[in-house]
PDB file of C-alpha atoms and ligand atoms in Angstrom:
ATOM      1  CA  MET J  13      98.057 106.872  75.503  1.00  0.00           C
ATOM      2  CA  VAL J  14      97.480 106.450  79.194  1.00  0.00           C
ATOM      3  CA  THR J  15      99.178 109.291  81.030  1.00  0.00           C
ATOM      4  CA  GLU J  16     100.704 109.061  84.454  1.00  0.00           C
ATOM      5  CA  ILE J  17      97.779 111.037  85.874  1.00  0.00           C
ATOM      6  CA  ALA J  18      95.241 108.740  84.207  1.00  0.00           C
ATOM      7  CA  ASP J  19      97.158 105.779  85.592  1.00  0.00           C
ATOM      8  CA  ASN J  20      97.134 107.225  89.091  1.00  0.00           C
ATOM      9  CA  ILE J  21      93.415 107.941  88.874  1.00  0.00           C
ATOM     10  CA  GLY J  22      92.835 104.338  87.821  1.00  0.00           C
ATOM     11  CA  ARG J  23      94.711 103.108  90.869  1.00  0.00           C
ATOM     12  CA  VAL J  24      92.862 105.452  93.219  1.00  0.00           C
ATOM     13  CA  ARG J  25      89.555 104.261  91.751  1.00  0.00           C
ATOM     14  CA  GLU J  26      90.553 100.651  92.340  1.00  0.00           C
ATOM     15  CA  ARG J  27      91.410 101.439  95.945  1.00  0.00           C
ATOM     16  CA  ILE J  28      88.063 103.214  96.358  1.00  0.00           C
ATOM     17  CA  ALA J  29      86.275 100.182  94.898  1.00  0.00           C
ATOM     18  CA  ALA J  30      88.125  97.767  97.199  1.00  0.00           C
ATOM     19  CA  ALA J  31      87.415  99.853 100.313  1.00  0.00           C
ATOM     20  CA  SER J  32      83.754 100.190  99.301  1.00  0.00           C
ATOM     21  CA  ARG J  33      83.440  96.428  98.887  1.00  0.00           C
ATOM     22  CA  ARG J  34      84.924  95.839 102.331  1.00  0.00           C
ATOM     23  CA  ALA J  35      82.357  98.240 103.767  1.00  0.00           C
ATOM     24  CA  GLY J  36      79.443  96.835 101.760  1.00  0.00           C
ATOM     25  CA  ARG J  37      79.024 100.138  99.949  1.00  0.00           C
ATOM     26  CA  ALA J  38      78.685 101.074  96.278  1.00  0.00           C
ATOM     27  CA  PRO J  39      81.796 102.781  94.835  1.00  0.00           C
ATOM     28  CA  GLU J  40      79.505 105.180  92.904  1.00  0.00           C
ATOM     29  CA  ASP J  41      78.377 106.614  96.224  1.00  0.00           C
ATOM     30  CA  ILE J  42      81.830 107.999  96.854  1.00  0.00           C
ATOM     31  CA  ARG J  43      82.768 111.182  95.087  1.00  0.00           C
ATOM     32  CA  LEU J  44      86.440 111.468  94.243  1.00  0.00           C
ATOM     33  CA  ILE J  45      87.560 115.091  94.475  1.00  0.00           C
ATOM     34  CA  ALA J  46      90.965 115.809  92.942  1.00  0.00           C
ATOM     35  CA  ILE J  47      92.732 118.372  95.087  1.00  0.00           C
ATOM     36  CA  THR J  48      94.659 120.601  92.724  1.00  0.00           C
ATOM     37  CA  LYS J  49      96.519 123.072  94.910  1.00  0.00           C
ATOM     38  CA  THR J  50      99.927 123.841  93.302  1.00  0.00           C
ATOM     39  CA  VAL J  51      98.864 121.785  90.246  1.00  0.00           C
ATOM     40  CA  PRO J  52      98.960 123.771  86.990  1.00  0.00           C
ATOM     41  CA  ALA J  53      95.902 124.043  84.741  1.00  0.00           C
ATOM     42  CA  GLU J  54      97.266 121.668  82.056  1.00  0.00           C
ATOM     43  CA  ARG J  55      97.534 118.858  84.576  1.00  0.00           C
ATOM     44  CA  ILE J  56      94.045 119.561  85.906  1.00  0.00           C
ATOM     45  CA  ARG J  57      92.820 119.247  82.323  1.00  0.00           C
ATOM     46  CA  GLU J  58      94.591 115.900  82.019  1.00  0.00           C
ATOM     47  CA  ALA J  59      92.705 114.642  85.072  1.00  0.00           C
ATOM     48  CA  TYR J  60      89.480 115.902  83.503  1.00  0.00           C
ATOM     49  CA  GLU J  61      90.258 114.092  80.267  1.00  0.00           C
ATOM     50  CA  ALA J  62      90.865 110.956  82.319  1.00  0.00           C
ATOM     51  CA  GLY J  63      87.280 111.264  83.563  1.00  0.00           C
ATOM     52  CA  LEU J  64      87.374 113.290  86.779  1.00  0.00           C
ATOM     53  CA  ARG J  65      84.690 115.936  87.223  1.00  0.00           C
ATOM     54  CA  ASP J  66      85.238 117.168  90.793  1.00  0.00           C
ATOM     55  CA  PHE J  67      88.162 119.427  91.642  1.00  0.00           C
ATOM     56  CA  GLY J  68      89.149 121.115  94.882  1.00  0.00           C
ATOM     57  CA  GLU J  69      91.402 124.046  95.724  1.00  0.00           C
ATOM     58  CA  ASN J  70      92.273 125.450  99.122  1.00  0.00           C
ATOM     59  CA  ARG J  71      92.918 129.051  98.091  1.00  0.00           C
ATOM     60  CA  VAL J  72      90.575 131.398  96.264  1.00  0.00           C
ATOM     61  CA  GLN J  73      93.385 133.366  94.673  1.00  0.00           C
ATOM     62  CA  GLU J  74      95.071 130.327  93.195  1.00  0.00           C
ATOM     63  CA  ALA J  75      91.753 129.054  91.838  1.00  0.00           C
ATOM     64  CA  ALA J  76      91.001 132.456  90.288  1.00  0.00           C
ATOM     65  CA  ALA J  77      94.371 132.464  88.531  1.00  0.00           C
ATOM     66  CA  LYS J  78      93.927 129.019  86.979  1.00  0.00           C
ATOM     67  CA  ARG J  79      90.217 129.041  86.199  1.00  0.00           C
ATOM     68  CA  PRO J  80      90.276 131.101  82.962  1.00  0.00           C
ATOM     69  CA  ALA J  81      92.349 128.325  81.346  1.00  0.00           C
ATOM     70  CA  LEU J  82      89.709 125.770  82.415  1.00  0.00           C
ATOM     71  CA  SER J  83      86.491 127.646  81.764  1.00  0.00           C
ATOM     72  CA  ASP J  84      85.402 125.209  79.044  1.00  0.00           C
ATOM     73  CA  LEU J  85      85.281 122.242  81.456  1.00  0.00           C
ATOM     74  CA  THR J  86      81.957 121.040  82.818  1.00  0.00           C
ATOM     75  CA  ALA J  87      83.243 120.413  86.303  1.00  0.00           C
ATOM     76  CA  THR J  88      82.161 120.792  89.904  1.00  0.00           C
ATOM     77  CA  TRP J  89      84.524 123.030  91.853  1.00  0.00           C
ATOM     78  CA  HIS J  90      85.104 122.639  95.574  1.00  0.00           C
ATOM     79  CA  LEU J  91      86.769 125.005  98.005  1.00  0.00           C
ATOM     80  CA  VAL J  92      88.312 122.916 100.761  1.00  0.00           C
ATOM     81  CA  GLY J  93      90.382 125.414 102.731  1.00  0.00           C
ATOM     82  CA  HIS J  94      89.794 128.051 105.360  1.00  0.00           C
ATOM     83  CA  LEU J  95      88.147 131.153 103.878  1.00  0.00           C
ATOM     84  CA  GLN J  96      88.443 134.738 105.025  1.00  0.00           C
ATOM     85  CA  SER J  97      85.174 136.652 104.987  1.00  0.00           C
ATOM     86  CA  ASN J  98      86.559 139.260 102.604  1.00  0.00           C
ATOM     87  CA  LYS J  99      86.996 136.540  99.932  1.00  0.00           C
ATOM     88  CA  ALA J 100      83.414 135.307 100.220  1.00  0.00           C
ATOM     89  CA  LYS J 101      82.277 136.940  96.995  1.00  0.00           C
ATOM     90  CA  PRO J 102      84.967 135.529  94.683  1.00  0.00           C
ATOM     91  CA  ALA J 103      84.572 132.204  96.491  1.00  0.00           C
ATOM     92  CA  ARG J 104      80.896 132.074  95.522  1.00  0.00           C
ATOM     93  CA  GLU J 105      81.712 133.006  91.959  1.00  0.00           C
ATOM     94  CA  LEU J 106      84.315 130.265  91.616  1.00  0.00           C
ATOM     95  CA  PHE J 107      82.932 127.333  93.570  1.00  0.00           C
ATOM     96  CA  HIS J 108      79.836 125.114  93.823  1.00  0.00           C
ATOM     97  CA  TRP J 109      80.797 123.548  97.144  1.00  0.00           C
ATOM     98  CA  PHE J 110      82.424 125.001 100.237  1.00  0.00           C
ATOM     99  CA  HIS J 111      83.775 122.396 102.680  1.00  0.00           C
ATOM    100  CA  SER J 112      85.078 124.623 105.440  1.00  0.00           C
ATOM    101  CA  LEU J 113      82.344 126.644 107.105  1.00  0.00           C
ATOM    102  CA  ASP J 114      83.726 127.403 110.551  1.00  0.00           C
ATOM    103  CA  SER J 115      81.913 130.476 111.823  1.00  0.00           C
ATOM    104  CA  MET J 116      78.564 132.242 111.844  1.00  0.00           C
ATOM    105  CA  ARG J 117      80.182 135.380 110.565  1.00  0.00           C
ATOM    106  CA  LEU J 118      81.517 133.612 107.488  1.00  0.00           C
ATOM    107  CA  GLY J 119      78.137 131.959 106.924  1.00  0.00           C
ATOM    108  CA  GLU J 120      76.423 135.358 107.046  1.00  0.00           C
ATOM    109  CA  ARG J 121      78.922 136.784 104.624  1.00  0.00           C
ATOM    110  CA  LEU J 122      78.605 133.879 102.165  1.00  0.00           C
ATOM    111  CA  ASN J 123      74.843 134.108 102.386  1.00  0.00           C
ATOM    112  CA  LYS J 124      74.863 137.783 101.607  1.00  0.00           C
ATOM    113  CA  VAL J 125      77.046 137.639  98.492  1.00  0.00           C
ATOM    114  CA  ALA J 126      74.813 135.143  96.662  1.00  0.00           C
ATOM    115  CA  PRO J 127      74.844 135.433  92.853  1.00  0.00           C
ATOM    116  CA  CYS J 128      71.773 136.786  91.033  1.00  0.00           C
ATOM    117  CA  SER J 129      71.416 133.401  89.316  1.00  0.00           C
ATOM    118  CA  GLY J 130      69.826 132.121  92.533  1.00  0.00           C
ATOM    119  CA  ASP J 131      72.246 129.170  92.603  1.00  0.00           C
ATOM    120  CA  LYS J 132      72.730 127.882  96.102  1.00  0.00           C
ATOM    121  CA  LEU J 133      76.104 127.136  97.577  1.00  0.00           C
ATOM    122  CA  SER J 134      76.467 123.633  98.992  1.00  0.00           C
ATOM    123  CA  VAL J 135      78.188 123.915 102.336  1.00  0.00           C
ATOM    124  CA  LEU J 136      79.822 121.540 104.795  1.00  0.00           C
ATOM    125  CA  ILE J 137      80.693 122.456 108.353  1.00  0.00           C
ATOM    126  CA  GLU J 138      84.339 121.789 109.107  1.00  0.00           C
ATOM    127  CA  VAL J 139      84.966 120.128 112.455  1.00  0.00           C
ATOM    128  CA  ASN J 140      88.325 120.304 114.221  1.00  0.00           C
ATOM    129  CA  LEU J 141      88.088 116.804 115.693  1.00  0.00           C
ATOM    130  CA  GLY J 142      91.542 116.706 117.181  1.00  0.00           C
ATOM    131  CA  GLY J 143      91.186 120.148 118.758  1.00  0.00           C
ATOM    132  CA  GLU J 144      94.462 121.065 117.056  1.00  0.00           C
ATOM    133  CA  GLU J 145      95.465 124.714 117.373  1.00  0.00           C
ATOM    134  CA  SER J 146      96.964 124.787 113.890  1.00  0.00           C
ATOM    135  CA  LYS J 147      93.782 123.621 112.166  1.00  0.00           C
ATOM    136  CA  SER J 148      90.607 125.391 111.219  1.00  0.00           C
ATOM    137  CA  GLY J 149      87.146 124.068 111.906  1.00  0.00           C
ATOM    138  CA  VAL J 150      84.778 124.369 114.836  1.00  0.00           C
ATOM    139  CA  HIS J 151      85.001 122.409 118.040  1.00  0.00           C
ATOM    140  CA  GLU J 152      82.642 119.424 118.250  1.00  0.00           C
ATOM    141  CA  SER J 153      80.413 121.202 120.739  1.00  0.00           C
ATOM    142  CA  ASP J 154      79.929 124.131 118.344  1.00  0.00           C
ATOM    143  CA  VAL J 155      78.733 122.091 115.374  1.00  0.00           C
ATOM    144  CA  LEU J 156      75.089 121.922 116.412  1.00  0.00           C
ATOM    145  CA  PRO J 157      74.738 125.650 117.221  1.00  0.00           C
ATOM    146  CA  LEU J 158      76.376 126.506 113.893  1.00  0.00           C
ATOM    147  CA  ALA J 159      74.094 124.100 111.998  1.00  0.00           C
ATOM    148  CA  GLU J 160      71.041 125.612 113.727  1.00  0.00           C
ATOM    149  CA  ALA J 161      72.091 129.116 112.801  1.00  0.00           C
ATOM    150  CA  ALA J 162      73.244 128.294 109.281  1.00  0.00           C
ATOM    151  CA  GLY J 163      69.824 126.834 108.477  1.00  0.00           C
ATOM    152  CA  SER J 164      68.517 130.391 108.307  1.00  0.00           C
ATOM    153  CA  PHE J 165      70.864 131.323 105.457  1.00  0.00           C
ATOM    154  CA  GLU J 166      68.509 131.022 102.538  1.00  0.00           C
ATOM    155  CA  THR J 167      71.179 131.007  99.805  1.00  0.00           C
ATOM    156  CA  LEU J 168      73.212 128.223 101.382  1.00  0.00           C
ATOM    157  CA  GLU J 169      72.477 124.529 101.639  1.00  0.00           C
ATOM    158  CA  ILE J 170      74.075 122.807 104.600  1.00  0.00           C
ATOM    159  CA  ARG J 171      74.793 119.287 103.345  1.00  0.00           C
ATOM    160  CA  GLY J 172      77.089 117.647 105.863  1.00  0.00           C
ATOM    161  CA  LEU J 173      80.390 117.709 107.709  1.00  0.00           C
ATOM    162  CA  MET J 174      84.055 117.805 106.793  1.00  0.00           C
ATOM    163  CA  ALA J 175      87.221 117.120 108.784  1.00  0.00           C
ATOM    164  CA  VAL J 176      90.979 117.008 108.437  1.00  0.00           C
ATOM    165  CA  PRO J 177      91.913 114.815 111.419  1.00  0.00           C
ATOM    166  CA  PRO J 178      95.413 114.597 112.900  1.00  0.00           C
ATOM    167  CA  PHE J 179      98.019 112.846 110.767  1.00  0.00           C
ATOM    168  CA  PHE J 180      99.155 109.358 111.763  1.00  0.00           C
ATOM    169  CA  ASP J 181     101.745 107.261 109.944  1.00  0.00           C
ATOM    170  CA  ASP J 182      99.446 104.321 110.502  1.00  0.00           C
ATOM    171  CA  PRO J 183      96.122 105.265 108.863  1.00  0.00           C
ATOM    172  CA  GLY J 184      94.328 102.758 111.092  1.00  0.00           C
ATOM    173  CA  GLN J 185      94.816 105.151 113.998  1.00  0.00           C
ATOM    174  CA  VAL J 186      92.700 107.832 112.380  1.00  0.00           C
ATOM    175  CA  ARG J 187      89.636 105.587 112.272  1.00  0.00           C
ATOM    176  CA  PRO J 188      88.085 106.845 115.566  1.00  0.00           C
ATOM    177  CA  TYR J 189      88.142 110.403 114.197  1.00  0.00           C
ATOM    178  CA  PHE J 190      86.321 109.455 111.021  1.00  0.00           C
ATOM    179  CA  ARG J 191      83.833 107.459 113.066  1.00  0.00           C
ATOM    180  CA  ARG J 192      83.269 110.444 115.337  1.00  0.00           C
ATOM    181  CA  LEU J 193      82.496 112.681 112.377  1.00  0.00           C
ATOM    182  CA  ARG J 194      79.882 110.220 111.180  1.00  0.00           C
ATOM    183  CA  GLU J 195      78.349 110.040 114.663  1.00  0.00           C
ATOM    184  CA  LEU J 196      78.202 113.821 114.851  1.00  0.00           C
ATOM    185  CA  ALA J 197      76.421 113.980 111.491  1.00  0.00           C
ATOM    186  CA  THR J 198      73.928 111.356 112.684  1.00  0.00           C
ATOM    187  CA  GLU J 199      73.307 113.280 115.910  1.00  0.00           C
ATOM    188  CA  ILE J 200      72.625 116.481 114.003  1.00  0.00           C
ATOM    189  CA  ALA J 201      70.424 114.721 111.459  1.00  0.00           C
ATOM    190  CA  THR J 202      68.116 113.518 114.248  1.00  0.00           C
ATOM    191  CA  LYS J 203      67.337 117.169 115.123  1.00  0.00           C
ATOM    192  CA  ASN J 204      65.591 117.657 111.764  1.00  0.00           C
ATOM    193  CA  LEU J 205      66.807 121.214 111.440  1.00  0.00           C
ATOM    194  CA  PRO J 206      65.287 123.290 108.653  1.00  0.00           C
ATOM    195  CA  ARG J 207      67.478 123.483 105.546  1.00  0.00           C
ATOM    196  CA  VAL J 208      70.133 121.251 107.075  1.00  0.00           C
ATOM    197  CA  ALA J 209      70.882 117.842 105.568  1.00  0.00           C
ATOM    198  CA  MET J 210      73.621 115.623 106.915  1.00  0.00           C
ATOM    199  CA  GLN J 211      74.110 113.305 103.963  1.00  0.00           C
ATOM    200  CA  GLU J 212      77.685 114.197 103.080  1.00  0.00           C
ATOM    201  CA  LEU J 213      80.877 113.347 104.915  1.00  0.00           C
ATOM    202  CA  SER J 214      83.981 114.877 103.354  1.00  0.00           C
ATOM    203  CA  MET J 215      86.847 112.948 104.911  1.00  0.00           C
ATOM    204  CA  GLY J 216      89.922 111.046 103.791  1.00  0.00           C
ATOM    205  CA  MET J 217      93.009 112.168 101.872  1.00  0.00           C
ATOM    206  CA  SER J 218      95.680 110.306  99.887  1.00  0.00           C
ATOM    207  CA  HIS J 219      97.069 108.286 102.774  1.00  0.00           C
ATOM    208  CA  ASP J 220      93.855 107.474 104.631  1.00  0.00           C
ATOM    209  CA  PHE J 221      90.881 107.604 102.251  1.00  0.00           C
ATOM    210  CA  GLU J 222      90.286 103.867 102.446  1.00  0.00           C
ATOM    211  CA  VAL J 223      89.716 104.033 106.195  1.00  0.00           C
ATOM    212  CA  ALA J 224      87.467 107.061 105.643  1.00  0.00           C
ATOM    213  CA  ILE J 225      85.369 105.108 103.123  1.00  0.00           C
ATOM    214  CA  GLU J 226      85.040 102.220 105.555  1.00  0.00           C
ATOM    215  CA  GLU J 227      83.729 104.755 108.083  1.00  0.00           C
ATOM    216  CA  GLY J 228      81.194 106.339 105.746  1.00  0.00           C
ATOM    217  CA  ALA J 229      82.941 109.042 103.689  1.00  0.00           C
ATOM    218  CA  THR J 230      80.856 110.221 100.734  1.00  0.00           C
ATOM    219  CA  MET J 231      83.580 112.548  99.444  1.00  0.00           C
ATOM    220  CA  VAL J 232      87.309 111.858  99.518  1.00  0.00           C
ATOM    221  CA  ARG J 233      89.788 114.652  98.813  1.00  0.00           C
ATOM    222  CA  VAL J 234      92.817 113.267  97.035  1.00  0.00           C
ATOM    223  CA  GLY J 235      95.816 115.261  95.815  1.00  0.00           C
ATOM    224  CA  THR J 236      99.184 113.510  96.055  1.00  0.00           C
ATOM    225  CA  ALA J 237      97.926 110.075  94.997  1.00  0.00           C
ATOM    226  CA  ILE J 238      96.738 111.611  91.704  1.00  0.00           C
ATOM    227  CA  PHE J 239      99.243 114.347  90.893  1.00  0.00           C
ATOM    228  CA  GLY J 240     102.330 113.227  92.812  1.00  0.00           C
ATOM    229  CA  ALA J 241     104.092 115.000  95.672  1.00  0.00           C
ATOM    230  CA  ARG J 242     103.692 118.783  95.863  1.00  0.00           C
ATOM    231  CA  SER J 243     106.929 120.716  95.660  1.00  0.00           C
TER     232      SER J 243
HETATM  233  C1  PLP T  25      95.837 119.294 100.269  1.00  0.00           C
HETATM  234  C2  PLP T  25      94.537 118.851 100.823  1.00  0.00           C
HETATM  235  C3  PLP T  25      94.033 117.560 100.568  1.00  0.00           C
HETATM  236  C4  PLP T  25      94.757 116.526  99.739  1.00  0.00           C
HETATM  237  O1  PLP T  25      95.849 116.013 100.423  1.00  0.00           O
HETATM  238  P1  PLP T  25      96.720 114.792  99.833  1.00  0.00           P
HETATM  239  O2  PLP T  25      97.400 114.254 101.019  1.00  0.00           O
HETATM  240  O3  PLP T  25      97.652 115.400  98.839  1.00  0.00           O
HETATM  241  O4  PLP T  25      95.789 113.840  99.210  1.00  0.00           O
HETATM  242  C5  PLP T  25      92.798 117.235 101.104  1.00  0.00           C
HETATM  243  N1  PLP T  25      92.088 118.106 101.861  1.00  0.00           N
HETATM  244  C6  PLP T  25      92.542 119.344 102.119  1.00  0.00           C
HETATM  245  C7  PLP T  25      91.709 120.250 102.959  1.00  0.00           C
HETATM  246  C8  PLP T  25      93.773 119.759 101.618  1.00  0.00           C
HETATM  247  O5  PLP T  25      94.213 120.994 101.898  1.00  0.00           O
END
């Protein structure tokens, strides 16, 4: 039986494939991350059974509550929301990727609470491209200094940039923001900073991931288009 979630995932995958073709890219180069905030564990498992392996939450506490019911899954877990320094330790225990590094202080904290396993945390720097007060992320001009500093955190791997640009009804209007994030990543890559790679661009959500793929996204974060509207 094909469930509604499996159906939705199929449609999202088709849209990813179509956008990739338009951009002359391979669909396999785009990682689909199912964003599971407010989604109960059983439905996350359904998405897993339909083939998804990457899951993202925006709150540590919510992830901690659901994870015991999902501990048998071989999945990659992403934290995509703003993190307070005092949650750095549980965040490292629960997640493989952190998309929202937005301060030196948080980087220091995350670096310090590394697990004994020696596993590194893959980190993206979140950029507040629209300069919106309500959003987290560093200003464009602070990305390079943060990348330079974060390169000295030996338990973190800086792998790219992430952004949640302003919302537009017409997704075409968000294109310049996605393009800007790619340009920023390219600029930083040319500096050849130690321990800093700029290969990942986490950008694009349910209503604009196609535009993001056309502009170079390597990770799209999709919630509603897979699980339906959040209550
Ligand atoms: C909720 C969320 C998403 C997914 O949004 P949808 O519009 O439901 O696809 C993506 N990224 C972040 C950071 C989120 O908080």
